[in-house]
PDB file of C-alpha atoms in Angstrom:
ATOM      1  CA  MET P   1     131.306 119.316  99.615  1.00 53.00           C
ATOM      2  CA  THR P   2     131.655 117.801 103.088  1.00 67.00           C
ATOM      3  CA  THR P   3     133.675 114.585 103.453  1.00 86.00           C
ATOM      4  CA  MET P   4     131.511 111.718 104.672  1.00 92.00           C
ATOM      5  CA  ASP P   5     132.267 110.315 108.121  1.00 92.00           C
ATOM      6  CA  VAL P   6     131.725 106.665 107.217  1.00 94.00           C
ATOM      7  CA  ARG P   7     132.939 105.391 110.587  1.00 94.00           C
ATOM      8  CA  GLY P   8     130.602 107.695 112.526  1.00 95.00           C
ATOM      9  CA  TYR P   9     127.680 106.734 110.288  1.00 97.00           C
ATOM     10  CA  LEU P  10     128.293 103.006 110.748  1.00 97.00           C
ATOM     11  CA  THR P  11     128.665 103.499 114.496  1.00 97.00           C
ATOM     12  CA  ARG P  12     125.200 105.092 114.595  1.00 97.00           C
ATOM     13  CA  LEU P  13     123.919 101.992 112.810  1.00 97.00           C
ATOM     14  CA  GLY P  14     125.672  99.698 115.293  1.00 96.00           C
ATOM     15  CA  LEU P  15     127.730  98.201 112.466  1.00 96.00           C
ATOM     16  CA  GLU P  16     131.149  99.761 112.999  1.00 89.00           C
ATOM     17  CA  ASP P  17     132.870  96.345 112.804  1.00 87.00           C
ATOM     18  CA  ILE P  18     131.674  95.297 109.356  1.00 88.00           C
ATOM     19  CA  SER P  19     134.274  94.089 106.885  1.00 83.00           C
ATOM     20  CA  GLY P  20     134.555  92.352 103.553  1.00 83.00           C
ATOM     21  CA  PRO P  21     133.276  93.086 100.047  1.00 92.00           C
ATOM     22  CA  PRO P  22     129.732  94.290  99.274  1.00 95.00           C
ATOM     23  CA  SER P  23     127.175  91.496  99.438  1.00 97.00           C
ATOM     24  CA  THR P  24     123.430  91.065  99.581  1.00 97.00           C
ATOM     25  CA  GLU P  25     123.785  89.878 103.165  1.00 96.00           C
ATOM     26  CA  LEU P  26     125.558  93.120 104.083  1.00 97.00           C
ATOM     27  CA  LEU P  27     122.980  95.197 102.183  1.00 98.00           C
ATOM     28  CA  PHE P  28     120.183  93.609 104.212  1.00 98.00           C
ATOM     29  CA  ALA P  29     122.042  94.174 107.497  1.00 97.00           C
ATOM     30  CA  LEU P  30     122.617  97.845 106.675  1.00 98.00           C
ATOM     31  CA  HIS P  31     118.987  98.376 105.644  1.00 98.00           C
ATOM     32  CA  ARG P  32     117.581  96.723 108.781  1.00 98.00           C
ATOM     33  CA  ALA P  33     119.880  98.704 111.045  1.00 98.00           C
ATOM     34  CA  HIS P  34     119.048 101.994 109.338  1.00 98.00           C
ATOM     35  CA  VAL P  35     115.262 101.773 109.561  1.00 98.00           C
ATOM     36  CA  GLU P  36     115.471 100.501 113.154  1.00 98.00           C
ATOM     37  CA  ARG P  37     117.939 103.076 114.473  1.00 98.00           C
ATOM     38  CA  VAL P  38     117.452 106.229 112.383  1.00 98.00           C
ATOM     39  CA  ALA P  39     114.014 107.817 112.611  1.00 97.00           C
ATOM     40  CA  TYR P  40     112.110 109.308 109.726  1.00 98.00           C
ATOM     41  CA  GLU P  41     111.458 112.877 110.887  1.00 97.00           C
ATOM     42  CA  GLY P  42     110.881 116.319 109.406  1.00 94.00           C
ATOM     43  CA  LEU P  43     111.682 118.366 112.500  1.00 95.00           C
ATOM     44  CA  HIS P  44     113.894 120.696 110.469  1.00 94.00           C
ATOM     45  CA  ALA P  45     110.692 121.994 108.820  1.00 94.00           C
ATOM     46  CA  GLN P  46     108.961 122.385 112.186  1.00 94.00           C
ATOM     47  CA  LEU P  47     111.950 124.258 113.588  1.00 93.00           C
ATOM     48  CA  GLY P  48     112.464 126.446 110.523  1.00 91.00           C
ATOM     49  CA  GLN P  49     116.016 125.150 110.148  1.00 89.00           C
ATOM     50  CA  PRO P  50     117.058 124.917 106.480  1.00 86.00           C
ATOM     51  CA  THR P  51     118.952 121.785 105.456  1.00 93.00           C
ATOM     52  CA  GLY P  52     120.762 121.034 102.240  1.00 92.00           C
ATOM     53  CA  LEU P  53     120.783 117.918 100.087  1.00 94.00           C
ATOM     54  CA  ASP P  54     124.504 117.182 100.384  1.00 95.00           C
ATOM     55  CA  ALA P  55     124.701 113.499 101.325  1.00 96.00           C
ATOM     56  CA  ALA P  56     127.734 113.942 103.559  1.00 96.00           C
ATOM     57  CA  GLU P  57     125.955 116.678 105.521  1.00 95.00           C
ATOM     58  CA  SER P  58     122.933 114.402 105.965  1.00 96.00           C
ATOM     59  CA  ALA P  59     125.237 111.573 107.039  1.00 96.00           C
ATOM     60  CA  ALA P  60     126.874 113.851 109.610  1.00 95.00           C
ATOM     61  CA  ARG P  61     123.463 114.785 110.993  1.00 94.00           C
ATOM     62  CA  ILE P  62     122.582 111.093 111.247  1.00 96.00           C
ATOM     63  CA  ALA P  63     125.901 110.265 112.913  1.00 95.00           C
ATOM     64  CA  GLY P  64     125.189 113.085 115.372  1.00 94.00           C
ATOM     65  CA  GLY P  65     121.903 111.522 116.480  1.00 95.00           C
ATOM     66  CA  ARG P  66     119.282 113.006 114.170  1.00 95.00           C
ATOM     67  CA  GLY P  67     117.157 111.498 111.406  1.00 96.00           C
ATOM     68  CA  GLY P  68     115.545 113.189 108.429  1.00 96.00           C
ATOM     69  CA  TYR P  69     113.078 112.617 105.638  1.00 97.00           C
ATOM     70  CA  CYS P  70     113.564 110.803 102.346  1.00 97.00           C
ATOM     71  CA  TYR P  71     116.082 113.112 100.674  1.00 97.00           C
ATOM     72  CA  HIS P  72     118.269 113.085 103.788  1.00 98.00           C
ATOM     73  CA  LEU P  73     117.950 109.395 104.612  1.00 98.00           C
ATOM     74  CA  ASN P  74     118.113 107.882 101.144  1.00 98.00           C
ATOM     75  CA  GLY P  75     120.635 110.479 100.018  1.00 97.00           C
ATOM     76  CA  ALA P  76     123.007 109.624 102.848  1.00 98.00           C
ATOM     77  CA  PHE P  77     122.360 105.885 102.650  1.00 98.00           C
ATOM     78  CA  ALA P  78     123.053 105.789  98.898  1.00 98.00           C
ATOM     79  CA  ALA P  79     126.361 107.570  99.432  1.00 97.00           C
ATOM     80  CA  LEU P  80     127.269 105.203 102.276  1.00 97.00           C
ATOM     81  CA  LEU P  81     126.493 102.170 100.115  1.00 98.00           C
ATOM     82  CA  GLU P  82     128.655 103.571  97.323  1.00 97.00           C
ATOM     83  CA  ARG P  83     131.530 104.100  99.741  1.00 96.00           C
ATOM     84  CA  LEU P  84     131.163 100.444 100.723  1.00 96.00           C
ATOM     85  CA  GLY P  85     131.357  99.338  97.094  1.00 96.00           C
ATOM     86  CA  PHE P  86     127.708  98.879  96.144  1.00 97.00           C
ATOM     87  CA  ASN P  87     126.231  99.815  92.756  1.00 97.00           C
ATOM     88  CA  VAL P  88     123.448 102.294  93.620  1.00 98.00           C
ATOM     89  CA  ALA P  89     120.997 104.307  91.510  1.00 98.00           C
ATOM     90  CA  ARG P  90     118.763 107.168  92.646  1.00 98.00           C
ATOM     91  CA  HIS P  91     115.340 107.568  91.039  1.00 97.00           C
ATOM     92  CA  VAL P  92     112.664 110.253  90.844  1.00 96.00           C
ATOM     93  CA  ALA P  93     109.634 108.918  92.694  1.00 96.00           C
ATOM     94  CA  GLY P  94     106.209 109.976  93.855  1.00 94.00           C
ATOM     95  CA  VAL P  95     104.597 109.021  97.135  1.00 94.00           C
ATOM     96  CA  GLN P  96     100.813 109.172  96.798  1.00 89.00           C
ATOM     97  CA  ALA P  97      99.608 110.689 100.044  1.00 81.00           C
ATOM     98  CA  ARG P  98      95.949 109.586  99.761  1.00 77.00           C
ATOM     99  CA  PHE P  99      94.015 107.085  97.654  1.00 70.00           C
ATOM    100  CA  GLU P 100      91.973 109.895  96.131  1.00 70.00           C
ATOM    101  CA  ASP P 101      95.114 111.679  94.892  1.00 72.00           C
ATOM    102  CA  PRO P 102      96.378 110.783  91.414  1.00 67.00           C
ATOM    103  CA  PRO P 103      99.512 108.593  91.346  1.00 67.00           C
ATOM    104  CA  GLY P 104     102.598 109.772  89.531  1.00 70.00           C
ATOM    105  CA  VAL P 105     106.306 110.448  89.674  1.00 76.00           C
ATOM    106  CA  LEU P 106     105.929 113.728  91.525  1.00 83.00           C
ATOM    107  CA  GLY P 107     109.500 114.184  92.716  1.00 90.00           C
ATOM    108  CA  ASN P 108     108.402 114.231  96.364  1.00 95.00           C
ATOM    109  CA  HIS P 109     110.485 111.126  97.009  1.00 96.00           C
ATOM    110  CA  CYS P 110     113.906 109.772  96.087  1.00 97.00           C
ATOM    111  CA  ALA P 111     113.885 105.996  95.606  1.00 97.00           C
ATOM    112  CA  LEU P 112     116.949 103.751  95.424  1.00 98.00           C
ATOM    113  CA  THR P 113     117.825 100.558  93.609  1.00 98.00           C
ATOM    114  CA  VAL P 114     120.931  98.480  94.207  1.00 98.00           C
ATOM    115  CA  ARG P 115     122.523  95.866  91.984  1.00 97.00           C
ATOM    116  CA  SER P 116     123.958  93.110  94.184  1.00 96.00           C
ATOM    117  CA  GLU P 117     125.056  89.623  93.235  1.00 94.00           C
ATOM    118  CA  ASN P 118     123.370  89.820  89.813  1.00 95.00           C
ATOM    119  CA  ARG P 119     120.006  90.908  91.233  1.00 96.00           C
ATOM    120  CA  ASP P 120     118.281  94.283  91.451  1.00 98.00           C
ATOM    121  CA  TRP P 121     116.796  95.361  94.770  1.00 98.00           C
ATOM    122  CA  LEU P 122     114.445  98.154  95.790  1.00 98.00           C
ATOM    123  CA  VAL P 123     116.130  99.839  98.742  1.00 98.00           C
ATOM    124  CA  ASP P 124     114.436 102.565 100.766  1.00 98.00           C
ATOM    125  CA  VAL P 125     115.216 103.776 104.288  1.00 98.00           C
ATOM    126  CA  GLY P 126     113.232 106.985 103.706  1.00 97.00           C
ATOM    127  CA  LEU P 127     109.627 105.792 103.613  1.00 97.00           C
ATOM    128  CA  GLY P 128     109.023 106.053 107.356  1.00 95.00           C
ATOM    129  CA  ASP P 129     106.865 102.988 107.865  1.00 96.00           C
ATOM    130  CA  GLY P 130     108.040 101.191 104.729  1.00 96.00           C
ATOM    131  CA  PHE P 131     109.674  97.820 104.359  1.00 97.00           C
ATOM    132  CA  HIS P 132     112.199  96.441 106.851  1.00 98.00           C
ATOM    133  CA  GLU P 133     114.456  94.726 104.310  1.00 98.00           C
ATOM    134  CA  PRO P 134     115.138  95.381 100.605  1.00 98.00           C
ATOM    135  CA  LEU P 135     112.601  93.995  98.130  1.00 98.00           C
ATOM    136  CA  PRO P 136     113.621  92.119  94.978  1.00 98.00           C
ATOM    137  CA  LEU P 137     112.855  94.320  91.997  1.00 97.00           C
ATOM    138  CA  ARG P 138     110.390  91.985  90.371  1.00 97.00           C
ATOM    139  CA  ALA P 139     106.614  91.790  90.416  1.00 98.00           C
ATOM    140  CA  GLY P 140     105.213  90.012  93.435  1.00 98.00           C
ATOM    141  CA  VAL P 141     103.729  90.212  96.917  1.00 98.00           C
ATOM    142  CA  TYR P 142     106.172  90.327  99.810  1.00 98.00           C
ATOM    143  CA  ASP P 143     105.426  89.732 103.475  1.00 97.00           C
ATOM    144  CA  GLN P 144     107.647  91.202 106.174  1.00 96.00           C
ATOM    145  CA  GLY P 145     106.498  90.721 109.741  1.00 92.00           C
ATOM    146  CA  PRO P 146     102.782  91.577 109.994  1.00 94.00           C
ATOM    147  CA  PHE P 147     102.797  93.656 106.795  1.00 96.00           C
ATOM    148  CA  SER P 148     102.298  92.759 103.140  1.00 97.00           C
ATOM    149  CA  TYR P 149     103.646  94.776 100.203  1.00 98.00           C
ATOM    150  CA  ALA P 150     103.424  94.503  96.425  1.00 98.00           C
ATOM    151  CA  LEU P 151     105.673  95.466  93.526  1.00 98.00           C
ATOM    152  CA  THR P 152     104.219  95.825  90.032  1.00 97.00           C
ATOM    153  CA  PRO P 153     105.149  97.673  86.856  1.00 96.00           C
ATOM    154  CA  SER P 154     103.904 101.247  87.120  1.00 95.00           C
ATOM    155  CA  ASP P 155     100.905 102.206  84.993  1.00 91.00           C
ATOM    156  CA  VAL P 156     101.789 105.908  85.082  1.00 90.00           C
ATOM    157  CA  VAL P 157     105.487 105.895  84.126  1.00 91.00           C
ATOM    158  CA  PRO P 158     106.734 103.700  81.261  1.00 91.00           C
ATOM    159  CA  GLY P 159     109.396 101.264  82.442  1.00 94.00           C
ATOM    160  CA  GLY P 160     108.881 102.334  86.038  1.00 96.00           C
ATOM    161  CA  TRP P 161     107.728 100.465  89.101  1.00 97.00           C
ATOM    162  CA  ARG P 162     104.993 100.794  91.712  1.00 96.00           C
ATOM    163  CA  PHE P 163     105.338  99.906  95.383  1.00 97.00           C
ATOM    164  CA  THR P 164     101.960  99.313  97.036  1.00 96.00           C
ATOM    165  CA  HIS P 165     101.953  99.660 100.798  1.00 97.00           C
ATOM    166  CA  ASP P 166     100.227  97.496 103.373  1.00 96.00           C
ATOM    167  CA  PRO P 167      96.655  98.772 103.966  1.00 94.00           C
ATOM    168  CA  ARG P 168      97.734  99.966 107.428  1.00 94.00           C
ATOM    169  CA  GLY P 169     100.565 102.060 106.018  1.00 95.00           C
ATOM    170  CA  SER P 170     100.820 105.839 106.128  1.00 94.00           C
ATOM    171  CA  PHE P 171     100.412 106.150 102.336  1.00 94.00           C
ATOM    172  CA  PRO P 172      98.883 103.900  99.649  1.00 94.00           C
ATOM    173  CA  ARG P 173     101.606 103.653  97.012  1.00 95.00           C
ATOM    174  CA  MET P 174     104.829 104.973  95.516  1.00 96.00           C
ATOM    175  CA  ASP P 175     105.786 105.042  91.822  1.00 95.00           C
ATOM    176  CA  PHE P 176     109.295 105.601  90.540  1.00 96.00           C
ATOM    177  CA  ALA P 177     111.013 105.993  87.184  1.00 96.00           C
ATOM    178  CA  ARG P 178     113.878 103.674  86.295  1.00 95.00           C
ATOM    179  CA  GLU P 179     116.250 106.336  84.926  1.00 96.00           C
ATOM    180  CA  PRO P 180     119.058 107.141  87.392  1.00 97.00           C
ATOM    181  CA  VAL P 181     119.330 110.774  88.496  1.00 97.00           C
ATOM    182  CA  ALA P 182     121.570 112.926  90.658  1.00 97.00           C
ATOM    183  CA  LEU P 183     120.361 113.971  94.093  1.00 96.00           C
ATOM    184  CA  ASP P 184     120.342 117.655  93.187  1.00 95.00           C
ATOM    185  CA  VAL P 185     117.310 117.183  90.898  1.00 96.00           C
ATOM    186  CA  PHE P 186     115.237 117.173  94.103  1.00 96.00           C
ATOM    187  CA  ALA P 187     116.477 120.588  95.295  1.00 96.00           C
ATOM    188  CA  GLU P 188     113.400 122.606  94.317  1.00 95.00           C
ATOM    189  CA  LYS P 189     110.944 120.078  95.765  1.00 95.00           C
ATOM    190  CA  HIS P 190     113.059 119.789  98.917  1.00 96.00           C
ATOM    191  CA  GLU P 191     112.858 123.537  99.471  1.00 96.00           C
ATOM    192  CA  TRP P 192     109.068 123.485  99.001  1.00 95.00           C
ATOM    193  CA  LEU P 193     108.543 120.530 101.345  1.00 95.00           C
ATOM    194  CA  SER P 194     110.763 122.158 103.981  1.00 95.00           C
ATOM    195  CA  THR P 195     109.326 125.675 103.886  1.00 95.00           C
ATOM    196  CA  SER P 196     105.898 125.930 102.242  1.00 95.00           C
ATOM    197  CA  PRO P 197     102.941 126.505 104.600  1.00 94.00           C
ATOM    198  CA  GLU P 198     101.105 123.960 102.441  1.00 94.00           C
ATOM    199  CA  SER P 199     103.695 121.226 103.041  1.00 94.00           C
ATOM    200  CA  SER P 200     102.661 118.406 105.384  1.00 92.00           C
ATOM    201  CA  PHE P 201     106.098 118.597 106.997  1.00 94.00           C
ATOM    202  CA  VAL P 202     105.497 122.234 107.939  1.00 94.00           C
ATOM    203  CA  ARG P 203     101.905 121.643 109.023  1.00 93.00           C
ATOM    204  CA  THR P 204     102.447 118.466 111.050  1.00 94.00           C
ATOM    205  CA  SER P 205     105.191 116.998 113.202  1.00 95.00           C
ATOM    206  CA  SER P 206     105.680 113.376 112.096  1.00 96.00           C
ATOM    207  CA  LEU P 207     108.105 110.709 113.295  1.00 98.00           C
ATOM    208  CA  LEU P 208     108.120 107.076 112.157  1.00 98.00           C
ATOM    209  CA  ARG P 209     110.350 104.078 112.813  1.00 98.00           C
ATOM    210  CA  ARG P 210     110.224 100.525 111.461  1.00 97.00           C
ATOM    211  CA  ASP P 211     111.498  97.353 113.122  1.00 97.00           C
ATOM    212  CA  ALA P 212     111.173  93.631 112.447  1.00 96.00           C
ATOM    213  CA  LYS P 213     107.876  93.313 114.308  1.00 96.00           C
ATOM    214  CA  GLY P 214     106.060  96.545 113.527  1.00 97.00           C
ATOM    215  CA  VAL P 215     105.974 100.318 113.194  1.00 98.00           C
ATOM    216  CA  ASP P 216     106.033 103.196 115.682  1.00 98.00           C
ATOM    217  CA  SER P 217     104.693 106.634 114.795  1.00 98.00           C
ATOM    218  CA  LEU P 218     104.368 109.940 116.606  1.00 98.00           C
ATOM    219  CA  ILE P 219     102.074 112.258 114.674  1.00 97.00           C
ATOM    220  CA  GLY P 220     101.602 115.489 116.568  1.00 96.00           C
ATOM    221  CA  CYS P 221     100.996 114.287 120.116  1.00 97.00           C
ATOM    222  CA  VAL P 222      99.605 110.852 119.211  1.00 97.00           C
ATOM    223  CA  LEU P 223     101.945 107.898 119.721  1.00 98.00           C
ATOM    224  CA  LYS P 224     100.965 104.685 117.921  1.00 98.00           C
ATOM    225  CA  ARG P 225     102.407 101.186 117.700  1.00 98.00           C
ATOM    226  CA  ILE P 226     101.230  98.796 114.962  1.00 97.00           C
ATOM    227  CA  ASP P 227     102.290  95.148 115.036  1.00 96.00           C
ATOM    228  CA  ALA P 228     100.825  91.652 114.776  1.00 95.00           C
ATOM    229  CA  SER P 229      98.733  92.164 117.911  1.00 95.00           C
ATOM    230  CA  GLY P 230      96.983  95.238 116.487  1.00 95.00           C
ATOM    231  CA  GLU P 231      97.306  98.927 117.377  1.00 96.00           C
ATOM    232  CA  VAL P 232      98.162 100.648 120.635  1.00 97.00           C
ATOM    233  CA  VAL P 233      97.474 104.391 120.668  1.00 97.00           C
ATOM    234  CA  SER P 234      98.254 106.911 123.388  1.00 97.00           C
ATOM    235  CA  GLU P 235      98.048 110.684 123.610  1.00 96.00           C
ATOM    236  CA  LEU P 236     101.108 112.434 125.028  1.00 97.00           C
ATOM    237  CA  GLU P 237      99.930 115.320 127.153  1.00 94.00           C
ATOM    238  CA  THR P 238     103.153 116.704 128.601  1.00 96.00           C
ATOM    239  CA  GLU P 239     106.388 118.010 127.159  1.00 96.00           C
ATOM    240  CA  GLN P 240     108.320 115.527 129.293  1.00 96.00           C
ATOM    241  CA  ASP P 241     106.397 112.540 127.905  1.00 97.00           C
ATOM    242  CA  TRP P 242     106.713 113.807 124.328  1.00 97.00           C
ATOM    243  CA  TYR P 243     110.480 114.118 124.449  1.00 97.00           C
ATOM    244  CA  ALA P 244     110.797 110.873 126.393  1.00 97.00           C
ATOM    245  CA  ALA P 245     108.986 109.073 123.553  1.00 97.00           C
ATOM    246  CA  MET P 246     111.331 110.662 121.040  1.00 96.00           C
ATOM    247  CA  ALA P 247     114.327 109.351 122.958  1.00 96.00           C
ATOM    248  CA  ASP P 248     113.010 105.938 123.988  1.00 97.00           C
ATOM    249  CA  VAL P 249     111.053 104.958 120.867  1.00 97.00           C
ATOM    250  CA  PHE P 250     112.703 106.916 118.067  1.00 97.00           C
ATOM    251  CA  HIS P 251     116.279 107.182 119.421  1.00 96.00           C
ATOM    252  CA  LEU P 252     116.210 110.985 119.125  1.00 95.00           C
ATOM    253  CA  THR P 253     117.703 112.867 122.071  1.00 89.00           C
ATOM    254  CA  LEU P 254     117.720 116.154 120.085  1.00 91.00           C
ATOM    255  CA  SER P 255     120.785 117.253 122.029  1.00 88.00           C
ATOM    256  CA  ASP P 256     121.603 119.608 119.146  1.00 88.00           C
ATOM    257  CA  ILE P 257     118.487 121.698 119.841  1.00 91.00           C
ATOM    258  CA  PRO P 258     118.769 124.323 122.634  1.00 93.00           C
ATOM    259  CA  THR P 259     116.257 124.107 125.472  1.00 93.00           C
ATOM    260  CA  PRO P 260     114.280 127.254 124.486  1.00 93.00           C
ATOM    261  CA  GLN P 261     113.802 125.884 120.966  1.00 94.00           C
ATOM    262  CA  ARG P 262     112.768 122.490 122.333  1.00 93.00           C
ATOM    263  CA  HIS P 263     110.130 124.143 124.495  1.00 95.00           C
ATOM    264  CA  ALA P 264     108.909 126.302 121.610  1.00 95.00           C
ATOM    265  CA  LEU P 265     108.646 123.197 119.397  1.00 95.00           C
ATOM    266  CA  TRP P 266     106.562 121.344 121.981  1.00 96.00           C
ATOM    267  CA  THR P 267     104.306 124.369 122.504  1.00 95.00           C
ATOM    268  CA  LYS P 268     103.733 124.689 118.757  1.00 94.00           C
ATOM    269  CA  VAL P 269     102.943 120.997 118.274  1.00 95.00           C
ATOM    270  CA  HIS P 270     100.757 120.724 121.377  1.00 95.00           C
ATOM    271  CA  THR P 271      98.795 123.897 120.569  1.00 93.00           C
ATOM    272  CA  ARG P 272      98.131 122.651 117.051  1.00 91.00           C
ATOM    273  CA  HIS P 273      97.086 119.258 118.436  1.00 90.00           C
ATOM    274  CA  THR P 274      94.636 120.674 120.968  1.00 89.00           C
ATOM    275  CA  THR P 275      93.169 123.057 118.372  1.00 87.00           C
ATOM    276  CA  ARG P 276      92.516 120.212 115.938  1.00 83.00           C
ATOM    277  CA  LYS P 277      91.134 118.041 118.714  1.00 76.00           C
ATOM    278  CA  SER P 278      88.703 120.782 119.773  1.00 74.00           C
ATOM    279  CA  ALA P 279      87.637 121.387 116.187  1.00 74.00           C
ATOM    280  CA  SER P 280      86.829 117.695 115.654  1.00 71.00           C
ATOM    281  CA  ALA P 281      84.911 117.290 118.928  1.00 64.00           C
ATOM    282  CA  PRO P 282      81.130 116.810 118.504  1.00 67.00           C
TER     283      PRO P 282
END
């Protein structure tokens, strides 16, 4: 198992000077920094580059300038929190992709809870356009910036919880079981999500990033910003603009990807985008 580079990880988060014991204030600062600075992205699936679930390996990838999807981001973040003295639990969860799909604990997501200062918190830096700060693990409606979220007991898993997204979110809800699990229970689902032709991560290039005021997304070649003023949507038509958006909006320089692979990735995503656009034209 790789040793975690805690200093490099914290430097990526802009928090290399933190000190003191674990606290709720520190938990919030870490969560905000993570969702703002580390993009949710599944480019490993687009590139055909296998990745493992080892948290230290995911942390090294983050420290090196990349992001990841839930298993990478929450896996690394949980390990970082533990190294900083927090009490963290990982949970089997299910993100419901569409309202018409049945909810359930499908294992397509790893959720986190943290016990801090005698309170339980839902912590999740791997939901893409999810919440900006941890949510208290109790039933209620919670507003953060222009978005509103809800937590309720799950009606599909006894003792579990349901997170309901803002109506403008990329998915409707997420249920999770309360039993703590090890990260390796997600290995089979991780392989499927990373490699199956039926996986959304293989079929579509998706990047998301949350900040205090809103959400940025780059789905295929469509760049969108959602905040209190509404939505701003633009179509990126050149390779230069696409990679510029990755760097400027999502903090991804992709310096670890050789130029031929970068060009092949753009060609693949752009071709798929133009094909879908032509198919949907009247």
